């Protein structure tokens, strides 16, 4: 009886729904055709209102035309060569229309499939009519009003799909598919031949549906009106459910008569199941099995429940383990990771971020990013752009804390493929990389200048040798200790003693000595230039680095130059030597030259610019580092600005007055350490904080 009643109601519902679908599909298809026909009538009216309907008249009439006909996104006037000669509203003219008119196209009412207009972003189609003069009036017809009208007939149990002849969507219950211009031409019901007024069952996205397709021959579009099989058979299922409830009610009455047996056999086990289910919901998993029942079905239900509770417990444990694992993964990363939610609030971070921002826990009380980053607009803007445009954004070489010398790259990645939206901010410490890049730039500069320095040095050497030799010969020619000089003076009728008095009176000897001293200074400059451009050829031997430092200090102490106004003897030398520093293989004279340059520069800087931190000090530290020895030479002088520090190793760069410094001392020292000995030479300094030079030399000398 139940099956018969359900069948009768189901067939009746199919018949009723089929009639409703047929009527609605006919009505909607007429409205669609009316919408297109109406647009064509408007275009013809436009041509008529312009006067004679010719191209030139329409072109004059075109200004302000768009405001009178709101259903058109754009109106375009083409000449006989299909060039755009007028646009409303104003736009590009004098270019080819992108759609070419074949003989077949000229007979079509709708020129294109629905497309998203680049002008307005709305769904449109192009329609056109010919005008006199072999031109055409083309309209970009908005489908928004048509869509709105059809969407008004949609409901939870009704399906309406409108496509063009190729299956491109115009109307669909899922409007996102329309926005991306999805194609449903492969839907089975579109390819079936249906009798007038007939509906068919079909499958769409795994669901069984019932519907009818109407073809619109005038424009080639297709309209599908239908409903889901569930809504179709819902009355029949409701009737079946009602009958089932009646049957259940009958059995309940029967069970009531067997109250005791029912309570003990059914109710008590079910109450136990409910209690255990509540405990599982609270995270309290039962340790004992469910109560056995006389009914095999309830007993089986108890066993299934116990198995389910155990599986839930295991999965919850796996989730906790997985969460700890992934937290451990991100905590192990050297980069700081911060999660910013859709509301621009910082919610979570890893351990590196805890250290960087002095936080207490990775689970952060939501805080606005602008507050979290202390008002840093550049960082906040990068995060906001990544959230808005859904693309990664990067801010390079910045700091994230006040009074910080570290340099960071800040990268913002939008979350994808997850229900929770937001941005992951990665903060990478690039201080070492930036310092290395600066060193590489300096190295590249010195390599490029090396050839020039060598050429200049060799070219200067020849005339310089002649000058110095000439000055030396002049001194020898006037020397009374050489017998040939005395003889030549007597033959010339003048005594050598008189000539000596004349030279002293006119200070010629001082001039000759000045020539020789200047020549020797120039020779030292040439020697430094050659040292910069070519690896040294000094003797390589095993030495104690502490002995080299002491020799250099002794040499520096003897260099007292009044013009530079410093006395090395008045500087406090602080030695912090490590006892485990091994001997190294190097060129002693080259390394002494490097130490001497550093000591001399430190003394001169502290003398000329003053000491901001009390008495002048030079700190010398040594230590072992693997297969290398590290030497640090630090002073408490005035320090250097960033722009000076970056160029300190550059050849010919000097902060001294003209004639005082050559700008080659530190560049040659850098070349000796890095090229001749395969070590590293770095500097760190800030204004008012002194300067620290760090030299790393391998135990086994490496000459490149």
XYZ file of C-alpha atoms in Angstrom:
704
model
C 0.000 0.000 0.000
C 2.802 2.437 0.908
C 4.602 1.748 -2.382
C 1.419 2.309 -4.420
C 0.637 5.618 -2.680
C 4.175 6.866 -3.143
C 4.169 5.905 -6.843
C 0.869 7.691 -7.512
C 2.001 10.863 -5.783
C 5.382 10.738 -7.552
C 3.883 10.434 -11.048
C 1.420 13.221 -10.302
C 4.237 15.477 -9.142
C 6.253 14.752 -12.312
C 3.302 15.673 -14.495
C 2.617 18.886 -12.553
C 6.253 19.944 -12.566
C 6.552 19.171 -16.288
C 3.641 21.505 -17.085
C 5.109 24.247 -14.897
C 8.541 23.889 -16.558
C 7.009 24.015 -20.064
C 5.051 27.182 -19.297
C 7.991 28.917 -17.629
C 10.443 27.962 -20.382
C 8.093 29.311 -23.085
C 7.575 32.548 -21.188
C 11.273 33.105 -20.523
C 12.336 32.266 -24.093
C 9.835 34.832 -25.428
C 11.225 37.440 -23.032
C 14.802 36.693 -24.142
C 13.877 37.092 -27.825
C 11.872 40.200 -26.962
C 14.950 41.674 -25.209
C 17.132 41.157 -28.299
C 14.355 42.344 -30.667
C 13.810 45.417 -28.525
C 17.507 46.280 -28.686
C 17.430 46.018 -32.504
C 14.362 48.241 -32.614
C 16.194 50.814 -30.511
C 19.135 50.754 -32.952
C 16.765 51.318 -35.850
C 15.199 54.191 -33.912
C 18.646 55.680 -33.424
C 19.224 55.554 -37.173
C 15.825 57.144 -37.850
C 16.232 59.911 -35.233
C 19.510 60.988 -36.846
C 17.633 62.178 -39.940
C 18.383 60.381 -43.177
C 20.091 57.400 -41.432
C 23.351 57.887 -43.297
C 26.779 57.349 -41.751
C 27.724 61.050 -41.703
C 24.425 62.061 -40.106
C 24.804 59.383 -37.438
C 28.349 60.518 -36.765
C 27.155 64.087 -36.070
C 24.253 62.815 -33.952
C 26.425 60.456 -31.880
C 27.511 62.906 -29.155
C 25.479 62.274 -25.967
C 23.679 59.328 -27.571
C 24.746 56.808 -24.912
C 22.906 58.665 -22.134
C 19.537 58.184 -23.914
C 19.742 54.386 -24.180
C 20.855 52.843 -20.884
C 20.637 49.212 -22.039
C 23.708 49.741 -24.252
C 27.175 49.841 -22.647
C 28.614 51.329 -25.847
C 27.438 52.352 -29.318
C 29.892 52.220 -32.215
C 29.512 53.548 -35.747
C 31.473 51.791 -38.508
C 32.133 52.993 -42.037
C 31.979 50.682 -45.042
C 35.547 49.500 -44.349
C 34.511 48.506 -40.810
C 36.610 51.233 -39.172
C 35.279 52.795 -35.942
C 34.410 56.427 -36.721
C 32.271 57.291 -33.689
C 31.844 55.929 -30.147
C 29.345 56.724 -27.417
C 30.390 57.285 -24.705
C 33.617 58.761 -26.044
C 36.353 56.250 -26.777
C 39.020 55.265 -29.303
C 38.209 56.107 -32.928
C 40.018 55.535 -36.181
C 40.820 51.868 -35.592
C 39.480 48.639 -37.041
C 36.482 47.039 -35.368
C 37.769 43.743 -33.853
C 34.897 41.664 -35.359
C 34.992 41.132 -39.120
C 31.697 40.889 -41.049
C 31.506 37.996 -43.453
C 28.478 37.627 -45.715
C 27.020 35.155 -43.235
C 27.741 37.447 -40.251
C 25.898 40.345 -41.842
C 22.687 38.324 -41.625
C 23.144 37.474 -37.921
C 21.246 39.338 -35.228
C 23.832 38.623 -32.512
C 27.439 38.959 -33.651
C 29.310 37.361 -30.761
C 29.040 34.987 -27.858
C 28.485 36.681 -24.497
C 31.741 38.248 -23.283
C 32.856 40.379 -20.358
C 33.115 43.950 -21.587
C 36.588 45.481 -21.205
C 34.803 48.844 -21.015
C 32.351 48.157 -18.159
C 33.212 44.683 -16.800
C 29.611 43.508 -17.482
C 28.390 40.589 -19.587
C 27.494 41.869 -23.089
C 26.822 40.758 -26.667
C 27.334 42.716 -29.865
C 24.348 43.350 -32.177
C 24.306 45.463 -35.322
C 22.139 46.882 -38.107
C 23.246 48.277 -41.474
C 22.891 51.987 -42.219
C 22.929 53.879 -45.460
C 26.339 54.432 -46.943
C 27.388 50.800 -46.424
C 28.180 51.477 -42.767
C 26.924 49.658 -39.679
C 25.614 50.680 -36.279
C 26.985 48.274 -33.632
C 25.791 48.141 -30.015
C 27.428 46.550 -26.985
C 24.211 45.264 -25.396
C 24.336 44.732 -21.628
C 22.717 41.469 -20.470
C 22.480 42.664 -16.846
C 18.757 43.538 -17.051
C 17.977 40.220 -18.779
C 19.948 38.317 -16.158
C 18.198 40.145 -13.328
C 14.786 39.337 -14.830
C 15.577 35.613 -15.201
C 17.264 35.363 -11.795
C 13.971 36.581 -10.330
C 12.453 33.167 -11.237
C 15.198 31.166 -9.528
C 14.379 29.400 -6.285
C 15.868 26.691 -4.128
C 14.054 23.970 -6.121
C 14.252 25.489 -9.607
C 17.096 25.449 -12.157
C 17.353 27.994 -14.997
C 20.330 27.960 -17.405
C 20.644 30.264 -20.451
C 23.537 29.742 -22.924
C 24.508 30.832 -26.393
C 24.656 28.373 -29.292
C 28.097 27.173 -28.139
C 27.128 26.521 -24.554
C 28.728 29.661 -23.043
C 26.820 30.664 -19.912
C 24.582 33.747 -19.717
C 22.427 32.734 -16.717
C 23.223 29.979 -14.201
C 22.295 29.344 -10.541
C 26.021 29.564 -9.757
C 26.746 33.136 -10.825
C 30.484 32.681 -10.437
C 30.411 30.295 -13.420
C 28.811 33.090 -15.460
C 31.500 35.548 -14.369
C 34.265 33.231 -15.593
C 32.272 32.399 -18.780
C 32.162 28.661 -18.177
C 30.875 26.392 -20.955
C 28.146 23.776 -20.331
C 27.633 22.728 -23.939
C 28.575 19.151 -23.010
C 25.553 18.833 -20.691
C 23.651 15.773 -21.875
C 20.165 17.310 -22.067
C 21.355 19.978 -24.551
C 22.088 17.194 -27.067
C 18.768 15.308 -26.687
C 15.851 15.661 -29.081
C 12.695 16.429 -27.102
C 9.108 16.542 -28.236
C 7.172 19.793 -27.678
C 6.132 20.030 -24.049
C 8.320 17.082 -23.013
C 10.834 17.024 -20.135
C 13.719 14.632 -19.482
C 15.855 13.448 -16.578
C 19.548 14.285 -16.796
C 22.642 14.378 -14.580
C 24.529 17.546 -13.702
C 27.529 17.576 -11.346
C 26.556 14.157 -10.022
C 22.932 15.167 -9.257
C 19.851 13.786 -10.951
C 17.688 16.587 -12.365
C 14.570 16.968 -14.491
C 14.175 19.689 -17.098
C 13.308 20.930 -20.586
C 15.449 22.768 -23.189
C 14.048 25.467 -25.502
C 16.056 26.410 -28.625
C 15.651 30.004 -29.799
C 16.254 29.852 -33.569
C 16.307 33.608 -34.050
C 19.476 34.047 -31.977
C 20.682 30.446 -31.528
C 20.506 30.550 -27.721
C 19.315 27.695 -25.500
C 17.205 27.903 -22.332
C 17.080 25.075 -19.784
C 14.380 25.160 -17.099
C 14.319 22.319 -14.581
C 14.521 21.190 -10.999
C 16.399 18.649 -8.911
C 15.016 15.147 -8.637
C 14.946 15.613 -4.878
C 12.489 18.533 -5.056
C 10.479 16.620 -7.676
C 10.003 13.572 -5.491
C 9.876 15.425 -2.183
C 6.052 15.061 -1.746
C 6.265 11.346 -2.479
C 9.135 10.960 -0.029
C 7.198 12.955 2.574
C 4.238 10.625 2.152
C 6.513 7.629 2.459
C 8.040 9.127 5.599
C 4.597 9.760 7.074
C 3.551 6.188 6.448
C 6.832 5.014 7.936
C 6.232 7.129 11.027
C 2.807 5.617 11.415
C 4.336 2.175 11.253
C 6.933 3.198 13.824
C 4.205 4.625 16.049
C 2.356 1.335 15.844
C 5.464 -0.506 16.910
C 6.024 1.963 19.755
C 2.607 1.190 21.124
C 3.477 -2.447 20.881
C 6.726 -1.827 22.714
C 4.950 0.157 25.424
C 2.977 -2.967 26.154
C 6.325 -4.647 26.667
C 7.601 -1.790 28.829
C 9.941 -3.659 31.122
C 11.473 -5.716 28.396
C 11.782 -2.591 26.200
C 13.404 -0.557 28.989
C 15.928 -3.196 29.885
C 16.608 -4.331 26.339
C 16.492 -1.043 24.459
C 16.229 2.135 26.589
C 19.000 1.367 29.047
C 21.567 0.574 26.311
C 20.519 3.677 24.339
C 20.880 5.900 27.436
C 24.344 4.479 27.890
C 25.182 5.288 24.292
C 23.951 8.870 24.702
C 26.043 9.415 27.845
C 29.116 8.042 26.175
C 28.453 10.201 23.116
C 28.276 13.305 25.359
C 31.547 12.281 27.016
C 33.227 11.878 23.620
C 31.965 15.329 22.608
C 33.692 16.745 25.727
C 36.916 14.898 24.930
C 36.445 12.264 27.651
C 36.774 8.887 26.003
C 35.211 5.826 27.742
C 37.592 3.207 29.076
C 35.002 0.364 29.226
C 32.852 -1.224 26.532
C 29.148 -0.526 26.019
C 26.544 -2.488 27.957
C 25.527 -5.722 26.268
C 21.916 -5.951 25.050
C 19.636 -8.917 24.509
C 18.979 -7.551 21.033
C 21.701 -8.453 18.583
C 21.224 -5.212 16.678
C 21.720 -3.013 19.771
C 24.679 -5.106 20.842
C 26.205 -4.585 17.395
C 25.425 -0.851 17.678
C 27.323 -0.766 20.984
C 30.347 -2.420 19.432
C 30.249 -0.012 16.484
C 29.991 2.945 18.887
C 32.975 1.744 20.907
C 34.989 1.319 17.717
C 33.961 4.787 16.529
C 34.937 6.380 19.876
C 38.360 4.721 19.697
C 38.881 5.965 16.134
C 37.878 9.508 17.137
C 40.338 9.379 20.064
C 43.141 8.187 17.789
C 42.396 10.823 15.157
C 42.296 13.585 17.765
C 45.662 12.369 19.026
C 47.001 12.363 15.453
C 45.727 15.917 14.965
C 47.514 17.091 18.113
C 50.703 15.344 17.008
C 50.357 16.819 13.512
C 49.807 20.306 14.927
C 52.889 19.993 17.155
C 54.863 18.630 14.191
C 53.994 21.516 11.886
C 54.587 24.029 14.690
C 57.979 22.378 15.231
C 58.705 22.675 11.499
C 58.002 26.408 11.365
C 59.761 26.932 14.721
C 62.874 25.270 13.257
C 63.037 27.745 10.389
C 65.655 30.526 10.665
C 63.131 33.007 9.284
C 60.520 34.717 11.440
C 56.989 33.702 10.351
C 53.899 35.716 11.302
C 50.262 35.011 10.361
C 48.056 38.053 9.716
C 44.319 37.399 9.367
C 41.873 38.999 6.937
C 41.231 41.858 9.404
C 44.958 42.790 9.392
C 45.494 41.437 12.915
C 48.630 39.500 13.908
C 47.455 36.153 15.366
C 50.300 33.623 15.390
C 54.061 33.358 14.891
C 57.037 30.996 15.256
C 59.896 30.951 17.765
C 62.174 33.149 15.626
C 59.494 35.858 15.675
C 59.264 35.461 19.476
C 62.971 36.228 19.754
C 62.822 39.074 17.240
C 59.872 40.914 18.822
C 60.321 39.772 22.470
C 56.954 37.975 22.604
C 55.793 35.486 25.256
C 53.935 32.890 23.155
C 53.405 31.856 19.547
C 49.635 32.143 20.170
C 49.278 35.936 20.067
C 46.310 37.955 21.250
C 45.082 39.554 17.982
C 46.860 42.883 17.491
C 46.691 45.238 14.521
C 49.752 45.027 12.253
C 50.378 48.770 12.468
C 50.638 48.522 16.259
C 52.646 45.277 16.080
C 55.230 46.802 13.708
C 55.376 50.088 15.664
C 53.758 52.184 12.957
C 56.082 51.062 10.126
C 53.939 52.156 7.168
C 56.177 50.476 4.560
C 55.768 47.021 6.167
C 52.021 47.533 6.730
C 51.559 48.584 3.075
C 53.368 45.453 1.798
C 51.061 43.216 3.894
C 47.961 45.145 2.786
C 48.909 44.857 -0.903
C 49.521 41.103 -0.605
C 46.086 40.677 1.027
C 44.287 42.870 -1.511
C 45.902 41.690 -4.763
C 46.502 38.048 -3.671
C 50.109 38.083 -4.889
C 53.370 37.924 -2.888
C 54.981 41.275 -2.054
C 58.517 41.915 -0.770
C 60.213 44.779 1.057
C 63.990 44.467 0.832
C 66.752 45.678 3.128
C 64.822 47.246 5.972
C 64.783 47.007 9.760
C 61.828 45.856 11.833
C 62.865 47.190 15.239
C 63.978 50.579 16.487
C 67.717 51.056 17.129
C 68.507 47.801 15.306
C 71.571 47.328 13.081
C 70.268 44.096 11.538
C 68.939 44.241 7.980
C 65.882 42.192 6.957
C 63.867 41.242 3.875
C 60.100 41.239 4.589
C 57.987 39.043 2.278
C 54.178 38.787 2.489
C 52.481 35.676 1.016
C 48.659 35.496 0.718
C 47.148 32.239 2.002
C 45.717 30.115 -0.827
C 43.666 26.946 -1.043
C 42.341 27.228 2.511
C 39.067 28.344 4.066
C 40.810 30.804 6.370
C 42.143 33.811 4.475
C 45.054 36.000 5.485
C 48.728 36.682 4.875
C 51.899 34.903 6.026
C 54.757 37.349 6.664
C 58.297 35.965 6.414
C 61.137 38.053 7.854
C 64.647 36.991 6.769
C 67.829 38.320 8.374
C 70.003 39.329 5.398
C 72.606 41.293 7.350
C 75.406 38.851 6.482
C 74.381 38.716 2.835
C 74.297 42.509 2.527
C 77.718 42.791 4.164
C 79.038 40.117 1.791
C 77.621 41.981 -1.208
C 79.379 45.131 -0.086
C 82.649 43.217 0.221
C 82.125 41.663 -3.231
C 81.530 45.106 -4.713
C 84.758 46.397 -3.185
C 86.654 43.326 -4.416
C 85.280 43.804 -7.917
C 86.294 47.459 -7.900
C 89.847 46.637 -6.868
C 90.169 43.915 -9.501
C 89.039 46.352 -12.198
C 91.511 48.999 -11.061
C 94.420 46.523 -10.772
C 95.397 46.666 -14.426
C 95.257 50.475 -14.458
C 97.386 50.677 -11.306
C 100.059 48.357 -12.760
C 100.250 50.302 -16.017
C 100.500 53.642 -14.270
C 103.177 52.361 -11.885
C 105.380 50.998 -14.672
C 105.018 54.193 -16.744
C 105.936 56.404 -13.760
C 108.901 54.210 -12.725
C 111.086 55.107 -15.747
C 111.082 58.941 -15.467
C 111.110 58.642 -11.661
C 114.296 56.573 -11.813
C 115.910 59.219 -14.010
C 114.938 62.014 -11.583
C 116.254 60.177 -8.523
C 119.458 59.167 -10.332
C 119.973 62.777 -11.503
C 119.496 64.107 -7.957
C 121.958 61.524 -6.618
C 124.511 62.417 -9.332
C 124.199 66.124 -8.510
C 125.003 65.404 -4.861
C 128.009 63.271 -5.884
C 129.283 65.916 -8.366
C 129.589 68.482 -5.560
C 131.028 66.094 -2.984
C 134.616 67.077 -1.861
C 135.295 63.429 -1.053
C 135.527 62.559 -4.750
C 138.966 63.509 -6.141
C 137.676 64.013 -9.707
C 135.369 66.784 -8.427
C 138.312 68.652 -6.801
C 140.444 68.320 -9.940
C 137.669 69.585 -12.234
C 137.020 72.596 -9.938
C 140.718 73.549 -9.923
C 140.898 73.318 -13.719
C 137.863 75.601 -13.946
C 139.623 78.184 -11.764
C 137.379 77.943 -8.702
C 137.734 75.995 -5.504
C 135.255 73.277 -4.537
C 135.011 74.865 -1.045
C 133.804 78.127 -2.635
C 131.256 76.241 -4.699
C 130.028 74.478 -1.524
C 129.570 77.841 0.196
C 127.648 79.115 -2.820
C 125.377 76.077 -2.870
C 124.711 76.425 0.861
C 124.115 80.171 0.513
C 121.594 79.650 -2.297
C 120.176 76.527 -0.582
C 120.793 74.453 -3.698
C 121.693 71.434 -1.562
C 118.291 71.623 0.110
C 116.616 71.800 -3.289
C 118.497 68.702 -4.461
C 117.639 66.885 -1.205
C 113.982 67.887 -1.652
C 114.039 66.435 -5.175
C 115.495 63.186 -3.848
C 112.994 62.970 -0.918
C 110.037 63.681 -3.216
C 111.332 61.059 -5.605
C 111.592 58.515 -2.778
C 107.995 59.308 -1.692
C 106.809 58.893 -5.257
C 108.721 55.601 -5.418
C 106.852 54.387 -2.318
C 103.535 55.303 -3.993
C 104.556 53.395 -7.131
C 105.590 50.423 -4.998
C 102.193 50.416 -3.294
C 100.450 50.608 -6.639
C 102.461 47.645 -7.925
C 101.718 45.736 -4.704
C 98.003 46.398 -5.231
C 98.025 45.152 -8.823
C 100.296 42.142 -8.443
C 100.708 39.450 -5.742
C 103.813 39.932 -3.633
C 106.932 37.848 -3.966
C 108.047 38.018 -0.332
C 109.520 35.037 1.429
C 106.898 32.735 2.889
C 107.697 31.306 6.299
C 106.091 30.016 9.504
C 105.680 32.803 12.055
C 104.024 33.592 15.368
C 101.294 36.158 14.686
C 101.917 37.750 18.090
C 105.557 38.423 17.136
C 104.441 40.147 13.925
C 102.026 42.329 15.910
C 104.756 43.332 18.366
C 107.187 44.158 15.532
C 104.544 46.317 13.861
C 103.801 48.102 17.156
C 107.511 48.842 17.600
C 107.750 50.184 14.049
C 104.664 52.359 14.607
C 106.069 53.740 17.862
C 109.126 55.083 15.989
C 107.007 56.925 13.383
C 106.430 60.413 14.810
C 105.305 62.947 12.213
C 104.714 66.496 13.445
C 102.596 67.307 10.425
C 100.069 64.639 11.455
C 100.193 65.767 15.133
C 100.085 62.350 16.766
C 102.504 60.410 18.937
C 102.022 56.642 19.003
C 103.781 56.440 22.376
C 100.826 58.219 24.042
C 98.269 55.644 22.866
C 97.278 52.914 25.323
C 97.761 49.518 23.623
C 95.493 46.784 25.086
C 96.605 43.255 24.128
C 94.053 40.452 24.394
C 96.028 37.559 22.914
C 94.702 33.997 23.034
C 97.239 31.414 24.152
C 96.028 28.689 21.767
C 96.675 30.641 18.544
C 98.824 28.437 16.267
C 101.668 29.623 14.062
C 100.740 30.485 10.496
C 102.479 30.372 7.132
C 102.571 33.833 5.559
C 104.746 36.627 4.145
C 105.902 38.427 7.319
C 106.723 41.738 5.624
C 103.316 41.891 3.937
C 101.415 41.164 7.155
C 103.552 43.709 9.049
C 102.682 46.261 6.370
C 98.963 45.607 6.959
C 99.290 45.951 10.764
C 101.399 49.095 10.398
C 98.775 50.730 8.136
C 95.983 49.946 10.622
C 97.956 51.229 13.660
C 99.007 54.390 11.846
C 95.466 55.126 10.566
C 93.991 54.594 14.052
C 96.529 56.931 15.667
C 96.011 59.614 13.042
C 92.169 59.419 13.281
C 92.216 59.709 17.081
C 94.686 62.617 16.959
C 92.994 64.694 14.262
C 89.312 64.113 15.180
C 89.519 63.729 18.958
C 88.504 60.933 21.327
C 84.751 60.821 22.164
C 85.307 58.127 24.831
C 88.231 59.351 26.959
C 91.922 58.471 26.409
C 93.044 56.954 23.087
C 93.090 53.145 23.096
C 93.895 50.491 20.520
C 92.620 46.998 21.350
C 94.367 44.036 19.697
C 92.658 40.634 20.001
C 93.612 37.235 18.600
C 91.834 33.892 18.649
C 91.664 30.580 16.806
C 88.765 29.744 14.499
C 88.960 26.290 12.991
C 91.881 26.187 10.556
C 92.335 29.961 10.718
C 93.518 32.760 13.024
C 91.357 35.842 13.665
C 92.976 39.219 14.482
C 90.813 42.181 15.578
C 92.266 45.708 15.760
C 89.835 48.189 17.318
C 90.169 51.835 18.363
C 87.942 54.188 20.355
C 88.268 56.994 17.845
C 85.575 58.990 16.005
C 84.390 56.059 13.839
C 83.116 56.269 10.244
C 79.895 57.154 8.485
C 78.210 54.418 6.421
C 79.188 55.971 3.081
C 82.852 56.153 4.184
C 82.830 52.568 5.550
C 81.540 51.193 2.248
C 84.427 52.788 0.303
C 87.216 52.342 2.854
C 88.992 49.600 0.826
C 88.565 51.385 -2.519
C 91.870 52.359 -4.208
C 92.763 56.094 -4.042
C 89.854 56.813 -1.679
C 90.998 58.901 1.299
C 89.470 61.248 3.848
C 92.797 62.998 4.431
C 93.876 66.347 3.013
C 95.534 66.554 -0.393
C 99.205 65.626 -0.099
C 98.764 63.856 3.231
C 97.334 60.510 2.115
C 97.485 58.522 -1.127
C 94.354 56.411 -0.567
C 96.268 53.188 -1.221
C 97.163 52.005 2.294
C 93.977 50.094 3.137
C 93.350 48.992 -0.464
C 96.829 47.426 -0.633
C 96.289 45.862 2.800
C 92.982 44.419 1.628
C 94.700 42.968 -1.441
C 97.490 41.439 0.659
C 95.036 39.691 3.015
C 92.448 38.494 0.484
C 94.507 37.823 -2.648
C 98.016 37.056 -1.401
C 96.968 35.058 1.680
C 93.434 33.822 0.905
C 91.969 35.443 4.030
C 89.185 37.924 4.773
C 89.365 41.596 5.774
C 86.233 43.368 7.090
C 85.412 46.558 8.965
C 82.565 47.566 11.275
C 82.121 51.108 12.485
C 79.612 53.795 13.380
C 80.042 57.531 14.074
C 81.295 58.060 17.639
C 81.852 54.318 18.277
C 85.357 53.799 16.912
C 86.296 51.302 14.198
C 87.035 47.562 14.346
C 89.003 45.816 11.571
C 88.772 42.005 11.549
C 91.383 39.922 9.685
C 91.054 36.159 9.195
C 94.196 34.325 7.995
C 94.338 30.594 7.190
C 96.989 28.597 9.050
C 98.219 27.290 5.681
C 98.785 30.301 3.456
C 96.598 30.345 0.324
C 97.883 32.525 -2.516
C 95.508 33.075 -5.447
